[in-house]
Amino acid sequence: MLKTGFHFLAAGLLVIGIVCVARQFAAAQANSQPNPNAKPVGTQKQTFQTMPSVVAEVNGVKITKEELALECLKMHGREAVEEMIGLALVMQECKRLNITVTDEEAKEEIKRFASRFNVPVEQWIEVVKKEKGLSYEQYAAQMKQRVGLKKIAGQSVQVTNEEINRKLDSMYGPGVLVRQIVLFDKAKAEAVLRELQANPTKENFISLAKQRSDDEISASAGGLIPPIRRYSMPDNIQLENLLMNLKEGEITGIVDMGGFYVIFRCENDKYPAMPVNRQELAEKTYYLIEEEKINKAMAQILSRIVQSSQIMNFFEQPQSQAVTQYPTIIASVNGEPIHQQTVAEICAIRFGDNVLKDMIIHRIIQQKCKEANIAVSQEEINAELARIAGNILPLTPDGRPNVARLVEMQCREMKIEPAVYYSNVLWPRLALKKMTQGSVQVTQEDMIKAWEATYGPKVEVLAIFLNEERKAYDVWSQARKAYNTNQKPEEQIDRVKPIFGQLAAQHSIEQATRYNNGMIEPIARYSGMPQIENAAFDLQPGELSQIIPFDTVNGKQYLILFCLGKTQPDTGPFDDEIKQKLHDHIYDQKLEIEVAQVLNRLMSSATVDNDLAGKTQGPNMAGVSTNSTIR
């Protein structure tokens, strides 16, 4: 998240990585059979010593706990070392100041967190374990660090009513709804601004956002971002004031955001406050502000301690002489060593389950590559990096794909090291692609459907997404009451649209439809949801749909549509350049699906004994769904 207060996400990238496909393997393991030879899981406090020496077998090939620990260190070592350095610094400072921090105080801090969410401590511990992978002992150590920092701070935190009201305004108060066009290149931003000045209409801004913006997330919504509310940008008051003072239809100049350039257009300068009970939210808001103040104070103290300490972190200095001089030490804090083996074992306990699933998939792919005599060269990896970078990033000043920036961006977003990115993301992707060679064909029917989806007529609708059938019926009934059957379609739209939009803002579970009063991108043919497409294309302008149930990875959801009309098809020339772009897009999509299916077949045909999870999977025991595309 940027310090501007709204989300900016770099251009997306479809990648097939070991990290990402583990969820599919987990589905297979969930349906697999218990391993009668595996040790009972969860019957005792797990340590590295109690972990089985062989944690898994993949088609008869063993994976030892030492191999798992090293892989966990490679994947999560930096994170674990930083946590251990922080804990050591705080405990050393407490010792210097004669401050004691007891286990009981750490327990009380945990109880305080649980009470804020009105859940029993045991349930809160389970949430922490599930969300962060922390055992109770590891979480208690973090709470010790927190208590120590609070004691060092030696100050009570005061929260005023004015601060509570400002925080509520920043989350729920009135604001301004804007669209943005984000560009990494200033010259391109200046060219786009000139086009907007020549034609400042909403339609032109949306078109340029879709075509030119380097932020694919907002570009897909015509540049629309969540509403900006007063006090929501405490670290960039100047930008907040600029946006809050815009009038509807007004376009800003180029705003330099330090590395990228943004042009904003005001969509609604009187965006309403969310209908919430501020009195009921006051207590939670108090705790939220208190937590922010405590965290800020602790961060300042920790920064001061760091500046006065001698810290060696070999993740930060992998080429330093100290790495060679102290091969078993991974960091030190004021001369106090942190041993590599200790960190590896802690990582194995904390992250071992998920990392082992990754390793199993990696081994399955490696075995198939060896069997099929498939190799991935460094030249192929470089070519793939150049292709991806060329597709999603501006070229370097000398006209080359910006591979360095791509790798840095991907590693930052995935929180992994470059070596892991190459081995666990790029290598399996290319290996699986080579297994699919020749199996992907783009047909004339594919081209026709792609043209229809991209350039054909679309249905403009408002939408409300809900996850409860009873709630969907209640909302649908409220929308239906707004109808006057004697009105013409355009009159019906004028009457129902604001009411439907307000219902979307109040009830839709999908964020963008709440922020934009139900507005979504026009629905096209062949976009992947035929049930929704058919329902949309059957509607007439001013007509309300029935409740449309559909399945998602999170369970069944319900959709209500209100039709605003249909767009006209693009009648421009279908030239060779457009055909080639469509062909390449279709090929990439079909390749992703084929690669996913190849991986599913490999996994479902493998024999896997996961002793850490106490599960066995064989060719006749479990399979993985081939319906989802691996990304």
Short mmCIF file of N, CA and C in Angstrom, two decimals, residues 380-485:
data_model
loop_
_atom_site.label_atom_id
_atom_site.label_comp_id
_atom_site.label_asym_id
_atom_site.label_seq_id
_atom_site.Cartn_x
_atom_site.Cartn_y
_atom_site.Cartn_z
N GLU A 380 16.64 -20.11 -21.85
CA GLU A 380 15.18 -20.15 -21.90
C GLU A 380 14.56 -19.35 -20.76
N ILE A 381 15.18 -19.43 -19.59
CA ILE A 381 14.70 -18.63 -18.45
C ILE A 381 14.84 -17.14 -18.76
N ASN A 382 16.00 -16.76 -19.32
CA ASN A 382 16.21 -15.34 -19.67
C ASN A 382 15.20 -14.87 -20.71
N ALA A 383 14.91 -15.73 -21.70
CA ALA A 383 13.96 -15.37 -22.75
C ALA A 383 12.55 -15.20 -22.18
N GLU A 384 12.17 -16.07 -21.23
CA GLU A 384 10.85 -15.97 -20.60
C GLU A 384 10.74 -14.69 -19.78
N LEU A 385 11.79 -14.36 -19.05
CA LEU A 385 11.80 -13.12 -18.28
C LEU A 385 11.65 -11.91 -19.19
N ALA A 386 12.40 -11.92 -20.31
CA ALA A 386 12.33 -10.80 -21.26
C ALA A 386 10.93 -10.69 -21.86
N ARG A 387 10.31 -11.83 -22.16
CA ARG A 387 8.97 -11.81 -22.75
C ARG A 387 7.96 -11.22 -21.77
N ILE A 388 8.00 -11.67 -20.51
CA ILE A 388 7.05 -11.18 -19.52
C ILE A 388 7.28 -9.69 -19.25
N ALA A 389 8.55 -9.31 -19.07
CA ALA A 389 8.86 -7.91 -18.80
C ALA A 389 8.42 -7.02 -19.95
N GLY A 390 8.64 -7.48 -21.18
CA GLY A 390 8.24 -6.70 -22.35
C GLY A 390 6.75 -6.51 -22.46
N ASN A 391 5.99 -7.48 -21.92
CA ASN A 391 4.52 -7.39 -22.00
C ASN A 391 3.92 -6.45 -20.96
N ILE A 392 4.55 -6.35 -19.79
CA ILE A 392 3.88 -5.64 -18.69
C ILE A 392 4.61 -4.41 -18.17
N LEU A 393 5.86 -4.19 -18.62
CA LEU A 393 6.62 -3.05 -18.11
C LEU A 393 7.14 -2.19 -19.26
N PRO A 394 7.35 -0.90 -19.01
CA PRO A 394 7.98 -0.07 -20.03
C PRO A 394 9.40 -0.55 -20.31
N LEU A 395 9.86 -0.33 -21.54
CA LEU A 395 11.22 -0.73 -21.90
C LEU A 395 12.23 0.17 -21.19
N THR A 396 13.46 -0.30 -21.08
CA THR A 396 14.54 0.50 -20.52
C THR A 396 14.89 1.61 -21.51
N PRO A 397 15.65 2.63 -21.09
CA PRO A 397 16.02 3.71 -22.02
C PRO A 397 16.70 3.24 -23.30
N ASP A 398 17.40 2.09 -23.23
CA ASP A 398 18.04 1.58 -24.45
C ASP A 398 17.14 0.63 -25.24
N GLY A 399 15.83 0.59 -24.87
CA GLY A 399 14.86 -0.17 -25.65
C GLY A 399 14.78 -1.65 -25.34
N ARG A 400 15.28 -2.08 -24.19
CA ARG A 400 15.26 -3.51 -23.83
C ARG A 400 14.20 -3.78 -22.76
N PRO A 401 13.73 -5.04 -22.69
CA PRO A 401 12.79 -5.38 -21.62
C PRO A 401 13.45 -5.17 -20.26
N ASN A 402 12.69 -4.61 -19.32
CA ASN A 402 13.24 -4.27 -18.00
C ASN A 402 13.16 -5.49 -17.08
N VAL A 403 14.05 -6.46 -17.33
CA VAL A 403 14.04 -7.73 -16.58
C VAL A 403 14.37 -7.49 -15.11
N ALA A 404 15.33 -6.63 -14.83
CA ALA A 404 15.74 -6.39 -13.44
C ALA A 404 14.57 -5.87 -12.62
N ARG A 405 13.81 -4.96 -13.20
CA ARG A 405 12.67 -4.42 -12.49
C ARG A 405 11.59 -5.47 -12.28
N LEU A 406 11.39 -6.31 -13.29
CA LEU A 406 10.41 -7.38 -13.17
C LEU A 406 10.75 -8.31 -12.01
N VAL A 407 12.00 -8.76 -11.95
CA VAL A 407 12.40 -9.69 -10.90
C VAL A 407 12.26 -9.02 -9.53
N GLU A 408 12.70 -7.76 -9.43
CA GLU A 408 12.59 -7.06 -8.16
C GLU A 408 11.12 -6.93 -7.74
N MET A 409 10.26 -6.59 -8.70
CA MET A 409 8.84 -6.41 -8.42
C MET A 409 8.20 -7.73 -7.97
N GLN A 410 8.50 -8.80 -8.69
CA GLN A 410 7.91 -10.09 -8.35
C GLN A 410 8.40 -10.60 -6.99
N CYS A 411 9.69 -10.45 -6.72
CA CYS A 411 10.23 -10.92 -5.45
C CYS A 411 9.65 -10.13 -4.28
N ARG A 412 9.45 -8.83 -4.49
CA ARG A 412 8.87 -8.00 -3.43
C ARG A 412 7.43 -8.41 -3.17
N GLU A 413 6.65 -8.62 -4.23
CA GLU A 413 5.24 -8.97 -4.05
C GLU A 413 5.08 -10.36 -3.46
N MET A 414 5.94 -11.31 -3.87
CA MET A 414 5.83 -12.67 -3.35
C MET A 414 6.60 -12.86 -2.06
N LYS A 415 7.41 -11.86 -1.68
CA LYS A 415 8.23 -11.93 -0.47
C LYS A 415 9.17 -13.12 -0.52
N ILE A 416 9.86 -13.24 -1.63
CA ILE A 416 10.82 -14.33 -1.80
C ILE A 416 12.13 -13.77 -2.33
N GLU A 417 13.19 -14.58 -2.23
CA GLU A 417 14.50 -14.19 -2.74
C GLU A 417 14.55 -14.45 -4.25
N PRO A 418 15.42 -13.75 -4.99
CA PRO A 418 15.54 -13.99 -6.43
C PRO A 418 15.83 -15.45 -6.77
N ALA A 419 16.68 -16.11 -5.97
CA ALA A 419 17.00 -17.51 -6.24
C ALA A 419 15.75 -18.39 -6.17
N VAL A 420 14.87 -18.08 -5.22
CA VAL A 420 13.62 -18.83 -5.08
C VAL A 420 12.69 -18.53 -6.25
N TYR A 421 12.68 -17.28 -6.69
CA TYR A 421 11.86 -16.91 -7.84
C TYR A 421 12.26 -17.71 -9.07
N TYR A 422 13.57 -17.83 -9.30
CA TYR A 422 14.05 -18.60 -10.46
C TYR A 422 13.71 -20.08 -10.32
N SER A 423 13.96 -20.65 -9.13
CA SER A 423 13.82 -22.10 -8.98
C SER A 423 12.39 -22.56 -8.75
N ASN A 424 11.58 -21.75 -8.04
CA ASN A 424 10.25 -22.20 -7.64
C ASN A 424 9.12 -21.58 -8.43
N VAL A 425 9.44 -20.58 -9.25
CA VAL A 425 8.40 -19.95 -10.07
C VAL A 425 8.70 -20.16 -11.55
N LEU A 426 9.86 -19.68 -11.99
CA LEU A 426 10.17 -19.74 -13.42
C LEU A 426 10.47 -21.16 -13.90
N TRP A 427 11.31 -21.87 -13.16
CA TRP A 427 11.70 -23.21 -13.64
C TRP A 427 10.50 -24.14 -13.82
N PRO A 428 9.62 -24.30 -12.81
CA PRO A 428 8.49 -25.21 -13.01
C PRO A 428 7.56 -24.73 -14.12
N ARG A 429 7.40 -23.40 -14.25
CA ARG A 429 6.55 -22.88 -15.32
C ARG A 429 7.08 -23.32 -16.68
N LEU A 430 8.36 -23.13 -16.90
CA LEU A 430 8.93 -23.48 -18.20
C LEU A 430 8.97 -24.98 -18.41
N ALA A 431 9.25 -25.73 -17.36
CA ALA A 431 9.26 -27.19 -17.49
C ALA A 431 7.89 -27.71 -17.90
N LEU A 432 6.85 -27.21 -17.25
CA LEU A 432 5.49 -27.64 -17.59
C LEU A 432 5.09 -27.19 -18.99
N LYS A 433 5.51 -25.98 -19.38
CA LYS A 433 5.21 -25.50 -20.73
C LYS A 433 5.85 -26.41 -21.78
N LYS A 434 7.07 -26.87 -21.51
CA LYS A 434 7.74 -27.74 -22.48
C LYS A 434 7.04 -29.09 -22.59
N MET A 435 6.37 -29.51 -21.51
CA MET A 435 5.62 -30.76 -21.55
C MET A 435 4.36 -30.63 -22.41
N THR A 436 3.92 -29.40 -22.65
CA THR A 436 2.69 -29.19 -23.41
C THR A 436 2.96 -28.85 -24.88
N GLN A 437 4.22 -28.84 -25.28
CA GLN A 437 4.57 -28.40 -26.62
C GLN A 437 3.76 -29.13 -27.69
N GLY A 438 3.17 -28.34 -28.59
CA GLY A 438 2.40 -28.90 -29.69
C GLY A 438 0.98 -29.24 -29.36
N SER A 439 0.59 -29.15 -28.09
CA SER A 439 -0.77 -29.56 -27.71
C SER A 439 -1.77 -28.40 -27.72
N VAL A 440 -1.28 -27.17 -27.88
CA VAL A 440 -2.16 -26.02 -27.87
C VAL A 440 -2.33 -25.48 -29.29
N GLN A 441 -3.58 -25.41 -29.74
CA GLN A 441 -3.89 -24.90 -31.07
C GLN A 441 -4.95 -23.81 -30.95
N VAL A 442 -4.81 -22.75 -31.74
CA VAL A 442 -5.80 -21.68 -31.78
C VAL A 442 -6.64 -21.87 -33.04
N THR A 443 -7.94 -22.14 -32.83
CA THR A 443 -8.83 -22.43 -33.94
C THR A 443 -9.54 -21.17 -34.43
N GLN A 444 -10.19 -21.29 -35.58
CA GLN A 444 -10.98 -20.18 -36.10
C GLN A 444 -12.13 -19.85 -35.17
N GLU A 445 -12.71 -20.87 -34.56
CA GLU A 445 -13.79 -20.64 -33.60
C GLU A 445 -13.28 -19.85 -32.40
N ASP A 446 -12.05 -20.17 -31.95
CA ASP A 446 -11.45 -19.40 -30.85
C ASP A 446 -11.32 -17.93 -31.22
N MET A 447 -10.88 -17.66 -32.46
CA MET A 447 -10.68 -16.29 -32.91
C MET A 447 -12.01 -15.53 -32.96
N ILE A 448 -13.05 -16.20 -33.43
CA ILE A 448 -14.36 -15.56 -33.53
C ILE A 448 -14.89 -15.21 -32.13
N LYS A 449 -14.75 -16.17 -31.20
CA LYS A 449 -15.21 -15.92 -29.83
C LYS A 449 -14.40 -14.80 -29.17
N ALA A 450 -13.10 -14.77 -29.43
CA ALA A 450 -12.26 -13.73 -28.85
C ALA A 450 -12.64 -12.36 -29.39
N TRP A 451 -12.91 -12.30 -30.69
CA TRP A 451 -13.33 -11.02 -31.26
C TRP A 451 -14.65 -10.57 -30.64
N GLU A 452 -15.58 -11.52 -30.50
CA GLU A 452 -16.89 -11.20 -29.93
C GLU A 452 -16.74 -10.70 -28.50
N ALA A 453 -15.86 -11.36 -27.72
CA ALA A 453 -15.65 -10.96 -26.33
C ALA A 453 -15.00 -9.60 -26.21
N THR A 454 -14.10 -9.29 -27.16
CA THR A 454 -13.33 -8.05 -27.07
C THR A 454 -14.02 -6.89 -27.76
N TYR A 455 -14.56 -7.13 -28.94
CA TYR A 455 -15.09 -6.03 -29.75
C TYR A 455 -16.60 -6.10 -29.98
N GLY A 456 -17.24 -7.18 -29.55
CA GLY A 456 -18.67 -7.33 -29.78
C GLY A 456 -19.50 -6.52 -28.80
N PRO A 457 -20.83 -6.58 -28.92
CA PRO A 457 -21.71 -5.83 -28.00
C PRO A 457 -21.59 -6.36 -26.57
N LYS A 458 -21.77 -5.46 -25.62
CA LYS A 458 -21.70 -5.82 -24.20
C LYS A 458 -22.93 -5.26 -23.50
N VAL A 459 -23.24 -5.82 -22.36
CA VAL A 459 -24.40 -5.38 -21.58
C VAL A 459 -23.91 -4.52 -20.42
N GLU A 460 -24.43 -3.29 -20.38
CA GLU A 460 -24.10 -2.39 -19.26
C GLU A 460 -25.10 -2.63 -18.14
N VAL A 461 -24.56 -2.95 -16.96
CA VAL A 461 -25.43 -3.31 -15.84
C VAL A 461 -24.90 -2.70 -14.54
N LEU A 462 -25.81 -2.61 -13.58
CA LEU A 462 -25.42 -2.44 -12.18
C LEU A 462 -25.54 -3.81 -11.53
N ALA A 463 -24.71 -4.08 -10.51
CA ALA A 463 -24.70 -5.42 -9.92
C ALA A 463 -24.61 -5.35 -8.40
N ILE A 464 -25.24 -6.32 -7.76
CA ILE A 464 -25.13 -6.50 -6.31
C ILE A 464 -24.75 -7.96 -6.07
N PHE A 465 -23.64 -8.18 -5.38
CA PHE A 465 -23.16 -9.52 -5.05
C PHE A 465 -23.49 -9.82 -3.59
N LEU A 466 -24.05 -10.98 -3.33
CA LEU A 466 -24.43 -11.37 -1.96
C LEU A 466 -24.04 -12.83 -1.73
N ASN A 467 -23.84 -13.18 -0.47
CA ASN A 467 -23.44 -14.57 -0.16
C ASN A 467 -24.47 -15.33 0.65
N GLU A 468 -25.67 -14.75 0.81
CA GLU A 468 -26.75 -15.45 1.50
C GLU A 468 -28.02 -15.37 0.66
N GLU A 469 -28.68 -16.48 0.46
CA GLU A 469 -29.88 -16.52 -0.39
C GLU A 469 -31.00 -15.66 0.20
N ARG A 470 -31.20 -15.75 1.51
CA ARG A 470 -32.27 -14.96 2.14
C ARG A 470 -31.99 -13.47 1.98
N LYS A 471 -30.74 -13.08 2.19
CA LYS A 471 -30.37 -11.67 2.03
C LYS A 471 -30.58 -11.23 0.58
N ALA A 472 -30.21 -12.10 -0.36
CA ALA A 472 -30.39 -11.78 -1.77
C ALA A 472 -31.87 -11.53 -2.08
N TYR A 473 -32.74 -12.35 -1.53
CA TYR A 473 -34.17 -12.17 -1.78
C TYR A 473 -34.66 -10.85 -1.19
N ASP A 474 -34.20 -10.50 0.03
CA ASP A 474 -34.62 -9.25 0.66
C ASP A 474 -34.18 -8.04 -0.19
N VAL A 475 -32.94 -8.06 -0.66
CA VAL A 475 -32.42 -6.94 -1.46
C VAL A 475 -33.15 -6.88 -2.79
N TRP A 476 -33.36 -8.02 -3.42
CA TRP A 476 -34.08 -8.07 -4.70
C TRP A 476 -35.49 -7.50 -4.54
N SER A 477 -36.15 -7.84 -3.43
CA SER A 477 -37.51 -7.34 -3.17
C SER A 477 -37.51 -5.83 -3.02
N GLN A 478 -36.49 -5.27 -2.36
CA GLN A 478 -36.41 -3.81 -2.21
C GLN A 478 -36.20 -3.14 -3.57
N ALA A 479 -35.36 -3.74 -4.41
CA ALA A 479 -35.13 -3.16 -5.75
C ALA A 479 -36.42 -3.23 -6.58
N ARG A 480 -37.15 -4.32 -6.46
CA ARG A 480 -38.37 -4.51 -7.25
C ARG A 480 -39.43 -3.47 -6.90
N LYS A 481 -39.46 -3.05 -5.62
CA LYS A 481 -40.47 -2.08 -5.18
C LYS A 481 -40.31 -0.72 -5.88
N ALA A 482 -39.10 -0.46 -6.42
CA ALA A 482 -38.85 0.83 -7.07
C ALA A 482 -39.48 0.92 -8.45
N TYR A 483 -39.99 -0.22 -8.96
CA TYR A 483 -40.51 -0.25 -10.33
C TYR A 483 -41.87 0.42 -10.47
N ASN A 484 -42.06 1.01 -11.64
CA ASN A 484 -43.37 1.51 -12.07
C ASN A 484 -43.60 0.92 -13.46
N THR A 485 -44.44 -0.06 -13.55
CA THR A 485 -44.60 -0.82 -14.80
C THR A 485 -45.11 0.02 -15.96
#
